[in-house]
XYZ file of C-alpha atoms in Angstrom:
657
model
C 69.667 18.368 -32.640
C 69.327 14.608 -32.951
C 66.478 12.385 -31.888
C 66.011 11.783 -28.160
C 66.888 8.325 -26.860
C 63.957 6.093 -25.869
C 62.826 6.259 -22.255
C 63.383 3.158 -20.097
C 60.365 1.040 -19.137
C 60.971 1.524 -15.414
C 60.993 5.363 -15.616
C 57.972 7.652 -15.117
C 57.299 11.404 -15.312
C 55.230 13.673 -13.064
C 54.370 17.348 -13.580
C 54.875 19.739 -10.674
C 53.439 23.277 -10.762
C 55.814 26.107 -9.909
C 55.003 29.503 -8.354
C 54.799 31.278 -11.711
C 52.202 28.840 -13.041
C 54.710 26.825 -15.075
C 55.121 23.061 -14.829
C 58.294 21.113 -14.180
C 58.896 17.502 -15.191
C 59.994 15.201 -12.383
C 61.248 11.731 -13.246
C 60.955 8.769 -10.926
C 61.894 5.104 -11.109
C 59.292 2.333 -11.223
C 60.170 -0.892 -9.392
C 60.737 -3.912 -11.605
C 57.841 -5.942 -10.086
C 55.391 -3.165 -11.222
C 56.646 -2.915 -14.811
C 54.570 -3.602 -17.863
C 53.520 -7.226 -18.027
C 54.128 -9.383 -20.973
C 51.255 -8.956 -23.416
C 51.446 -12.623 -24.372
C 50.812 -13.764 -20.796
C 47.081 -14.618 -20.311
C 45.222 -12.664 -17.631
C 42.798 -14.548 -15.371
C 39.083 -13.598 -15.482
C 39.069 -12.605 -11.823
C 41.852 -10.141 -12.487
C 39.888 -8.695 -15.427
C 36.860 -8.121 -13.197
C 39.015 -6.470 -10.549
C 40.659 -4.238 -13.126
C 37.253 -3.309 -14.601
C 36.083 -2.262 -11.154
C 39.238 -0.216 -10.596
C 38.955 1.442 -14.010
C 35.255 2.413 -13.710
C 34.388 5.908 -14.776
C 33.565 8.147 -11.802
C 29.813 8.414 -11.202
C 27.507 11.250 -10.228
C 28.296 10.832 -6.539
C 32.051 10.908 -7.142
C 31.789 14.122 -9.102
C 29.337 15.942 -6.841
C 30.541 15.006 -3.363
C 32.729 17.666 -1.810
C 33.699 15.716 1.308
C 33.847 12.166 2.564
C 30.788 12.682 4.743
C 28.768 14.026 1.824
C 30.046 11.182 -0.341
C 28.864 8.561 2.164
C 25.406 10.164 2.437
C 24.905 10.378 -1.317
C 26.188 6.852 -1.798
C 23.743 5.550 0.807
C 20.885 7.432 -0.855
C 21.813 6.013 -4.262
C 21.896 2.466 -2.948
C 18.517 2.891 -1.219
C 17.014 4.211 -4.479
C 18.332 1.209 -6.423
C 16.884 -1.181 -3.856
C 13.464 0.540 -3.954
C 13.463 0.523 -7.738
C 14.295 -3.167 -7.792
C 11.481 -3.949 -5.340
C 9.002 -1.959 -7.458
C 10.030 -3.846 -10.594
C 9.647 -7.171 -8.793
C 6.171 -6.142 -7.586
C 5.109 -5.174 -11.113
C 6.395 -8.451 -12.514
C 4.500 -10.373 -9.853
C 1.276 -8.448 -10.575
C 1.611 -9.080 -14.320
C 2.174 -12.761 -13.684
C -0.931 -12.966 -11.496
C -3.020 -11.167 -14.134
C -1.786 -13.558 -16.800
C -2.697 -16.516 -14.631
C -6.142 -15.001 -14.028
C -6.698 -14.474 -17.766
C -5.711 -18.066 -18.477
C -8.187 -19.312 -15.873
C -10.904 -17.038 -17.299
C -10.266 -18.327 -20.810
C -10.442 -21.900 -19.551
C -13.760 -21.188 -17.800
C -15.094 -19.374 -20.887
C -14.118 -22.205 -23.177
C -15.866 -24.617 -20.877
C -19.149 -22.648 -20.620
C -19.328 -20.861 -24.044
C -22.121 -22.215 -26.284
C -20.891 -24.272 -29.163
C -22.924 -22.366 -31.771
C -21.161 -19.091 -30.869
C -17.597 -20.323 -31.056
C -16.987 -19.078 -34.596
C -19.341 -16.068 -34.668
C -18.069 -12.550 -35.286
C -17.846 -10.237 -32.317
C -19.479 -6.815 -32.442
C -16.801 -4.146 -32.658
C -16.399 -0.527 -33.720
C -19.491 1.534 -34.489
C -21.779 -1.485 -34.232
C -20.951 -1.720 -30.538
C -21.325 2.006 -29.825
C -24.457 2.864 -31.845
C -27.939 1.432 -32.092
C -28.437 -0.576 -35.319
C -31.333 1.656 -36.387
C -29.129 4.722 -35.977
C -26.564 3.258 -38.356
C -29.247 2.242 -40.840
C -30.808 5.700 -40.831
C -27.607 7.603 -41.541
C -27.483 9.903 -44.536
C -23.710 10.385 -44.399
C -21.494 7.490 -45.303
C -18.256 6.328 -43.753
C -15.888 8.013 -44.307
C -17.760 11.304 -44.380
C -15.702 12.743 -47.231
C -16.239 11.152 -50.636
C -13.088 10.358 -52.544
C -13.527 10.954 -56.260
C -12.594 7.897 -58.377
C -9.050 8.382 -59.596
C -8.886 6.086 -62.624
C -12.408 6.772 -63.898
C -12.547 10.548 -63.402
C -9.670 12.455 -61.797
C -6.762 11.155 -63.871
C -8.516 11.427 -67.282
C -9.629 15.007 -66.575
C -6.151 15.923 -65.375
C -4.649 14.589 -68.596
C -7.165 16.537 -70.697
C -6.362 19.772 -68.859
C -2.645 19.497 -69.598
C -3.221 20.801 -73.113
C -4.039 24.277 -71.751
C -2.411 26.354 -69.052
C -4.367 25.965 -65.834
C -4.618 29.741 -65.334
C -6.433 30.072 -68.658
C -8.862 27.325 -67.628
C -9.424 29.069 -64.290
C -10.200 32.355 -66.044
C -12.687 30.635 -68.366
C -14.328 28.839 -65.433
C -14.784 32.110 -63.537
C -16.354 33.661 -66.629
C -18.737 30.743 -67.116
C -19.651 30.112 -63.463
C -20.128 33.621 -62.101
C -16.701 34.853 -61.008
C -14.121 33.886 -58.351
C -15.227 30.951 -56.239
C -17.517 29.701 -59.050
C -20.849 30.670 -57.390
C -22.843 29.417 -60.408
C -21.287 25.951 -60.329
C -23.002 23.065 -58.481
C -21.154 24.091 -55.286
C -21.723 27.658 -54.100
C -19.167 29.199 -51.697
C -20.609 30.172 -48.333
C -19.548 33.791 -48.759
C -21.469 34.081 -52.059
C -24.751 32.329 -51.309
C -26.724 35.541 -50.947
C -27.881 37.006 -54.225
C -26.715 34.127 -56.454
C -29.997 32.229 -56.658
C -29.607 31.125 -60.251
C -28.965 27.863 -62.000
C -25.586 26.647 -63.184
C -23.807 29.027 -65.526
C -22.680 26.391 -68.029
C -25.215 23.540 -68.356
C -24.265 20.238 -69.924
C -26.956 20.445 -72.619
C -25.744 23.804 -73.947
C -25.448 23.542 -77.716
C -22.327 25.641 -78.257
C -19.122 25.583 -76.214
C -15.624 26.740 -77.038
C -12.587 24.564 -76.431
C -11.681 26.409 -73.255
C -15.287 26.229 -72.008
C -15.196 22.470 -72.424
C -12.111 22.330 -70.205
C -13.744 24.710 -67.712
C -16.796 22.430 -67.498
C -14.648 19.395 -66.702
C -12.569 21.234 -64.095
C -15.234 23.346 -62.369
C -18.468 21.378 -62.780
C -17.703 17.659 -62.631
C -16.208 17.240 -59.097
C -19.069 18.822 -57.087
C -21.661 17.329 -59.447
C -20.255 13.850 -58.795
C -20.322 14.353 -55.017
C -23.950 15.533 -54.940
C -25.209 12.782 -57.255
C -23.279 10.137 -55.336
C -24.871 11.211 -52.054
C -28.390 10.999 -53.502
C -27.762 7.628 -55.164
C -26.487 6.128 -51.918
C -29.600 7.296 -50.080
C -31.921 5.990 -52.817
C -30.122 2.656 -52.773
C -30.690 2.372 -49.011
C -34.387 3.248 -49.140
C -35.344 1.206 -52.206
C -33.247 -1.782 -51.161
C -30.591 -3.881 -52.831
C -33.000 -6.436 -54.301
C -34.185 -3.883 -56.846
C -30.713 -3.652 -58.372
C -29.430 -7.151 -57.662
C -32.362 -8.793 -59.436
C -31.422 -6.983 -62.652
C -27.780 -7.968 -62.297
C -28.575 -11.627 -61.680
C -30.690 -12.078 -64.807
C -28.014 -10.390 -66.948
C -30.167 -7.530 -68.211
C -28.686 -4.848 -65.991
C -29.968 -1.345 -65.423
C -30.398 1.365 -68.041
C -29.502 4.806 -66.689
C -29.871 8.283 -68.199
C -27.675 11.151 -67.029
C -29.448 14.383 -67.919
C -27.617 17.437 -66.666
C -24.380 16.390 -64.956
C -22.366 15.758 -68.111
C -21.366 12.198 -67.215
C -20.635 12.690 -63.508
C -23.880 10.891 -62.674
C -22.857 7.878 -64.765
C -19.539 7.598 -62.928
C -21.362 7.745 -59.585
C -23.873 5.141 -60.767
C -21.035 2.828 -61.810
C -19.712 2.950 -58.243
C -23.118 1.870 -56.895
C -23.442 -0.953 -59.424
C -19.866 -2.090 -58.808
C -20.531 -2.386 -55.063
C -23.614 -4.572 -55.635
C -21.792 -6.615 -58.276
C -18.915 -7.370 -55.906
C -21.347 -8.537 -53.216
C -23.032 -10.926 -55.636
C -19.678 -12.097 -56.934
C -18.495 -13.000 -53.438
C -21.610 -15.126 -52.990
C -20.982 -16.836 -56.322
C -24.273 -15.674 -57.835
C -22.666 -13.827 -60.780
C -19.505 -14.226 -62.812
C -17.315 -11.840 -64.731
C -15.645 -8.521 -64.070
C -17.975 -6.104 -65.878
C -21.588 -5.788 -64.666
C -24.254 -5.531 -67.390
C -26.143 -2.319 -68.092
C -26.728 0.522 -70.554
C -25.634 4.107 -70.059
C -26.817 7.267 -71.786
C -25.793 10.882 -71.226
C -27.188 14.190 -72.514
C -24.403 16.470 -73.828
C -25.254 19.221 -76.293
C -21.797 20.449 -77.314
C -19.582 18.491 -79.682
C -16.430 19.788 -77.986
C -17.589 18.616 -74.576
C -18.688 15.283 -76.005
C -15.254 14.698 -77.570
C -13.682 15.219 -74.162
C -16.027 13.106 -72.068
C -16.040 10.141 -74.431
C -12.355 9.569 -73.623
C -13.307 8.285 -70.144
C -17.003 7.352 -70.575
C -16.789 3.979 -72.267
C -19.763 2.060 -73.661
C -21.945 5.155 -73.396
C -24.596 6.558 -75.723
C -24.453 10.331 -76.238
C -27.619 12.314 -76.996
C -27.680 16.042 -77.834
C -31.018 16.670 -76.072
C -33.866 14.976 -74.246
C -36.065 12.821 -76.499
C -39.636 14.105 -76.749
C -41.830 11.012 -76.839
C -44.863 12.895 -75.563
C -45.408 14.746 -78.843
C -44.231 11.998 -81.199
C -46.760 9.666 -82.767
C -46.512 5.926 -83.150
C -44.852 4.749 -86.355
C -47.155 2.066 -87.678
C -49.949 1.446 -90.131
C -50.229 3.914 -93.021
C -46.861 5.620 -92.494
C -44.435 4.999 -95.318
C -41.490 4.081 -93.075
C -43.528 2.200 -90.512
C -43.963 -1.493 -89.994
C -46.929 -3.492 -88.893
C -46.076 -3.029 -85.217
C -45.242 0.198 -83.383
C -41.579 0.712 -82.617
C -40.714 0.283 -78.949
C -39.890 3.494 -77.174
C -36.777 3.790 -75.124
C -37.215 3.812 -71.341
C -34.738 4.020 -68.500
C -34.664 2.371 -65.099
C -32.873 5.335 -63.510
C -32.950 8.974 -64.640
C -30.660 11.491 -62.945
C -31.966 14.981 -63.748
C -29.386 17.460 -62.464
C -29.835 21.229 -62.775
C -32.534 21.061 -65.470
C -35.429 22.951 -63.854
C -33.907 25.998 -62.191
C -32.593 27.361 -65.480
C -36.172 27.383 -66.854
C -37.813 30.577 -65.616
C -41.392 29.837 -66.713
C -43.496 27.173 -65.015
C -44.788 25.729 -68.275
C -41.204 25.197 -69.462
C -40.488 23.251 -66.293
C -43.682 21.289 -66.837
C -42.529 20.386 -70.346
C -39.167 19.121 -69.041
C -40.922 17.047 -66.382
C -43.287 15.545 -68.958
C -40.333 14.479 -71.112
C -38.541 12.878 -68.186
C -41.660 11.038 -67.045
C -42.305 9.558 -70.485
C -38.702 8.278 -70.540
C -39.005 6.620 -67.122
C -39.669 2.901 -66.905
C -43.296 2.256 -65.916
C -42.323 -0.798 -63.876
C -40.279 0.535 -60.984
C -38.253 3.305 -62.633
C -36.552 5.844 -60.350
C -36.416 9.563 -61.169
C -33.980 11.782 -59.239
C -34.302 15.572 -59.499
C -31.409 17.619 -58.114
C -30.797 21.377 -57.918
C -28.608 23.906 -56.136
C -29.182 24.495 -52.422
C -30.803 27.897 -52.141
C -34.455 29.043 -51.906
C -34.956 29.190 -55.683
C -33.401 25.751 -56.154
C -35.554 24.277 -53.402
C -38.672 25.852 -54.918
C -37.855 24.252 -58.275
C -37.497 20.820 -56.644
C -40.589 21.321 -54.480
C -42.595 22.356 -57.547
C -41.601 19.097 -59.265
C -42.560 17.117 -56.166
C -45.920 18.846 -55.867
C -46.665 18.361 -59.572
C -45.798 14.656 -59.565
C -47.943 13.952 -56.510
C -50.926 15.895 -57.888
C -50.783 14.984 -61.582
C -48.829 11.750 -62.021
C -49.273 9.486 -58.987
C -52.298 7.960 -57.339
C -52.967 8.624 -53.648
C -51.398 6.156 -51.247
C -54.756 4.434 -50.878
C -54.429 3.349 -54.511
C -57.956 4.422 -55.402
C -58.414 6.819 -58.348
C -59.855 10.231 -57.591
C -62.133 10.203 -60.672
C -64.464 7.541 -61.961
C -63.742 5.985 -65.319
C -66.803 7.718 -66.765
C -65.596 11.182 -65.718
C -62.041 10.657 -66.937
C -61.140 12.548 -70.126
C -57.700 11.653 -71.586
C -57.646 14.873 -73.613
C -57.497 17.027 -70.480
C -56.439 14.698 -67.705
C -53.506 12.372 -67.197
C -54.081 8.822 -66.087
C -52.447 8.485 -62.678
C -50.237 5.564 -61.717
C -48.871 3.864 -58.651
C -45.723 5.319 -57.143
C -44.302 7.167 -54.185
C -41.600 9.551 -53.004
C -38.475 7.567 -52.142
C -36.305 10.249 -50.547
C -35.732 12.485 -48.724
C -39.394 12.860 -47.695
C -41.014 10.345 -45.365
C -44.489 11.762 -46.006
C -46.424 11.478 -49.252
C -48.431 14.666 -48.868
C -47.911 18.399 -48.934
C -44.402 19.624 -48.155
C -44.460 21.614 -44.879
C -41.930 24.069 -46.319
C -43.816 24.540 -49.610
C -47.477 24.817 -48.695
C -48.127 27.569 -51.226
C -46.613 27.176 -54.717
C -44.482 29.906 -56.191
C -41.566 32.094 -55.245
C -41.243 33.767 -51.877
C -39.083 36.604 -50.644
C -37.078 36.104 -47.477
C -37.400 32.315 -47.261
C -35.231 31.007 -44.419
C -36.259 27.362 -44.194
C -35.783 25.146 -47.220
C -34.990 21.461 -47.531
C -31.402 20.837 -48.570
C -28.461 18.601 -47.703
C -24.698 18.601 -48.017
C -21.872 16.258 -48.946
C -18.153 16.635 -48.308
C -15.582 15.445 -50.807
C -11.843 15.497 -51.385
C -10.972 18.133 -53.938
C -8.735 17.173 -56.840
C -5.759 19.449 -57.388
C -7.193 20.970 -60.566
C -10.500 21.808 -58.848
C -8.676 23.534 -55.995
C -6.845 25.620 -58.572
C -10.195 26.633 -60.068
C -11.259 27.986 -56.677
C -8.004 29.873 -56.164
C -6.839 27.786 -53.187
C -4.406 25.088 -54.200
C -3.440 24.113 -50.627
C -6.878 23.129 -49.322
C -8.387 19.869 -50.519
C -11.577 19.733 -48.430
C -14.682 20.513 -50.471
C -18.397 20.579 -49.694
C -21.441 20.820 -51.931
C -25.016 21.544 -50.829
C -28.049 20.507 -52.860
C -31.811 19.985 -52.825
C -33.220 16.793 -54.288
C -36.222 14.500 -54.498
C -36.516 10.925 -55.791
C -39.638 9.137 -57.074
C -40.412 5.551 -58.006
C -42.940 4.920 -60.743
C -45.305 1.986 -61.125
C -44.662 0.401 -57.711
C -46.821 0.958 -54.654
C -45.198 1.790 -51.360
C -45.116 -1.103 -48.926
C -47.991 -1.018 -46.496
C -46.913 0.341 -43.136
C -48.009 2.911 -40.637
C -47.943 6.451 -41.931
C -49.009 9.949 -41.095
C -49.810 10.845 -37.521
C -49.631 7.251 -36.339
C -46.090 6.869 -37.693
C -44.986 10.155 -36.111
C -46.379 9.169 -32.701
C -44.778 5.730 -32.879
C -41.425 7.242 -33.846
C -41.692 9.648 -30.907
C -42.085 6.686 -28.554
C -38.946 5.166 -30.072
C -37.844 1.744 -31.294
C -34.827 1.384 -29.009
C -36.235 -1.571 -27.048
C -38.768 -2.713 -29.642
C -38.627 -6.182 -31.161
C -40.258 -5.045 -34.395
C -38.126 -3.302 -36.991
C -39.715 -0.095 -38.286
C -40.077 0.939 -41.884
C -37.242 3.421 -42.325
C -39.475 5.557 -44.548
C -41.892 6.044 -41.651
C -39.300 7.815 -39.483
C -38.651 11.557 -39.135
C -35.666 13.054 -40.948
C -33.349 15.670 -39.503
C -33.466 18.872 -41.548
C -30.844 20.830 -39.597
C -27.666 20.079 -37.620
C -28.399 19.018 -34.018
C -28.221 21.556 -31.192
C -26.069 20.005 -28.454
C -26.501 21.170 -24.868
C -25.430 19.750 -21.540
C -27.673 16.809 -20.769
C -29.914 17.092 -23.835
C -29.867 17.388 -27.629
C -32.414 19.280 -29.736
C -33.268 17.871 -33.166
C -35.347 19.546 -35.900
C -37.377 16.994 -37.855
C -39.689 16.747 -40.815
C -42.101 14.106 -39.545
C -44.074 11.440 -41.458
C -47.177 13.478 -40.634
C -45.897 16.249 -42.890
C -45.098 18.705 -40.096
C -41.987 20.385 -38.769
C -41.283 19.578 -35.139
C -38.477 20.070 -32.633
C -37.683 17.025 -30.511
C -35.539 16.981 -27.372
C -33.549 13.862 -26.475
C -32.331 13.878 -22.867
C -29.695 11.871 -21.079
C -32.206 10.833 -18.419
C -34.416 9.337 -21.101
C -31.783 6.948 -22.472
C -28.003 7.071 -22.440
C -27.794 5.265 -25.783
C -30.333 7.574 -27.418
C -28.535 10.597 -25.962
C -25.196 9.328 -27.282
C -26.590 8.645 -30.751
C -28.350 12.018 -30.828
C -25.109 13.847 -30.079
C -23.394 11.928 -32.874
C -26.266 12.322 -35.351
C -25.893 14.466 -38.426
C -27.976 16.614 -40.685
C -30.118 14.408 -42.941
C -30.292 11.297 -40.738
C -33.442 9.334 -39.984
C -34.193 9.039 -36.258
C -35.688 5.937 -34.628
C -34.887 6.223 -30.898
C -37.670 8.612 -29.895
C -37.509 11.704 -27.705
C -38.731 13.074 -24.387
C -40.506 16.215 -25.607
C -41.763 17.517 -28.925
C -43.044 20.930 -29.966
C -44.330 22.129 -33.363
C -42.113 24.397 -35.401
C -43.303 26.934 -37.953
C -41.501 27.095 -41.270
C -39.960 30.440 -42.084
C -41.245 30.407 -45.640
C -40.869 34.104 -46.374
C -43.301 36.550 -47.924
C -45.355 35.835 -51.000
C -46.923 38.355 -53.381
C -50.443 38.218 -51.867
C -50.244 36.700 -48.414
C -48.780 39.529 -46.346
C -45.786 37.488 -45.291
C -47.668 34.493 -43.883
C -46.432 31.732 -46.136
C -46.282 28.875 -43.673
C -49.084 27.252 -41.752
C -52.154 29.059 -42.994
C -50.796 29.822 -46.445
C -52.234 32.405 -48.801
C -55.039 34.554 -47.394
C -56.578 36.893 -49.942
C -58.696 39.708 -48.585
C -62.377 39.311 -49.505
C -64.984 42.002 -48.767
C -68.640 41.579 -49.744
C -70.830 44.676 -50.133
C -74.565 44.185 -49.487
C -77.033 46.843 -50.583
C -80.452 47.223 -48.994
C -83.180 49.766 -48.342
C -81.313 51.108 -45.336
C -77.992 51.567 -47.119
C -74.889 49.442 -47.770
C -73.495 46.694 -45.538
C -69.916 45.478 -45.524
C -69.492 41.804 -44.746
C -65.958 40.521 -44.053
C -64.954 37.135 -42.600
C -68.583 36.353 -41.781
C -69.193 39.527 -39.731
C -71.628 42.281 -40.735
C -71.138 45.966 -40.118
C -74.064 48.458 -39.849
C -75.048 50.393 -42.959
C -73.167 53.517 -43.896
C -75.653 56.404 -44.015
C -73.296 59.264 -44.693
C -72.984 61.216 -47.920
C -69.819 62.723 -49.246
C -71.772 65.887 -50.011
C -73.307 66.062 -46.539
C -70.178 67.239 -44.817
C -70.287 67.025 -41.059
C -73.952 65.966 -41.016
C -73.160 62.766 -42.878
C -70.295 61.924 -40.551
C -72.528 62.606 -37.539
C -75.231 60.282 -38.860
C -72.617 57.594 -39.450
C -71.326 57.884 -35.882
C -74.865 57.535 -34.554
C -75.461 54.475 -36.708
C -72.281 52.859 -35.451
C -73.464 53.312 -31.974
């Protein structure tokens, strides 16, 4: 069958359905005037518009309408909707235009009336507009809240060192060294394992012998939380001492000498961040030049294997195997064979970071020996000593014991007057006291309200400690057995002292506590931040009021209530306050709070407030018998006799009345 002939141009085909459902082709003839036009003939634009209208795709109304009446109603509704939408758009455009005109007029009026001296000043935005300036200055937490560990100085070098050993082997060694899964004996104790693990760190930095795998375990399990805790304390000390203390050393080119005793180099890395921040500020002002700030760094590391690892990322650092003991070393001069005519200068440090050194010493005299060594190494002209331990009752007691010892044995009272006359002073038995004060976290220079009686206590609930969040490195998350979570938190107890410098004269004690209760929200005078109460617990937020637990400058624990009716700004700042902040906006009510200090060996459980109460009974013998005198009260004589039986008991009852 051959090909079909082409169909003429004037012929069309229609399909007609038959009764059986089949279709039949029906041909018809198209008139010549309606044939296909010449494609070369141009089509006018009006014809194109008409054809476009005729060839429009059927709309929603065309498809939905089932009759002409329904079509007309839907078409009318559609047109009315388009008209209403157009009117709404025109109204919005007109409103926007009027607002723009109003803004232009306002800007013209503002430019005409704005003082000339404020034209180029910075506008207050962000937190400065929402919070009181004293609230921001008293914050313990930084911004952002989570500390990011330095990548180039710490995270990347440790990660490269850990690639030599399988991470599972390092994790197993870390669990062996730091008390099991979760590393409860590392600087950060998991919340589920805080009960019953009141010991020091399992692998201290000054340990003499470490295996290769223990060196890796120290880097992976100890360094990240140690850095976070030291960084938090250094930031707070920097705020309270002031920037002039550090900037003056950087300007003259001498720099600061710092000793890291206990954190294995993590404290030096944190200190470098503080120095770098101050150096950049001075560099922007043009007061210093160069990229590297001056200073000397020393770290105590006992193991050779750990020292070989840390020296790869601790540059320009002196490594010592143990703390120097200058207290028991004599001066090398005079008749000594190797001595010169003048005594050799002893090394001293401007900053000493003592991390996890005291809790591992079980005996008090061992802790006293460590403190004596640290104090002899501290610069006598403004040196800062920071003592840091784990956050549990035993760790707090170690820090509180150091604080109590320094205030009683090393520092003069805040009045500056010596307690003993020069004639009564004996250097063989007594230490010559110096100027100095507690920098942080305490705002009082007296007895700690949570440690009124020295020694250990059983069942202690209240103890001074703080926390710091940080971003976990991947290798540290693997040590904890959770590689997906990167949010870490470390809790710690600490105290910081400054030697050889008197505290600036300001109100203190009860006067400072009463003035802080009144508040400095509307005061023109700026308070001394170290005369303000510090929050020792997270705030309790209720509807219309916030309850804050403070350690006051008077040396007492109190609970303050900040209400919305008192001040909206103070109420807002109180709700946003955090554990460890200093508070300057006052309160509406205050009530004393007793410290839950636990039960001591001889005080019957009353450790706070009244302290230790030994039982004293005085027996007085006279012609009429024996008297018992207790607490200043006398009891009648006992006339009975153990051999008298009932007669003695009867006589005793008659004597007692």
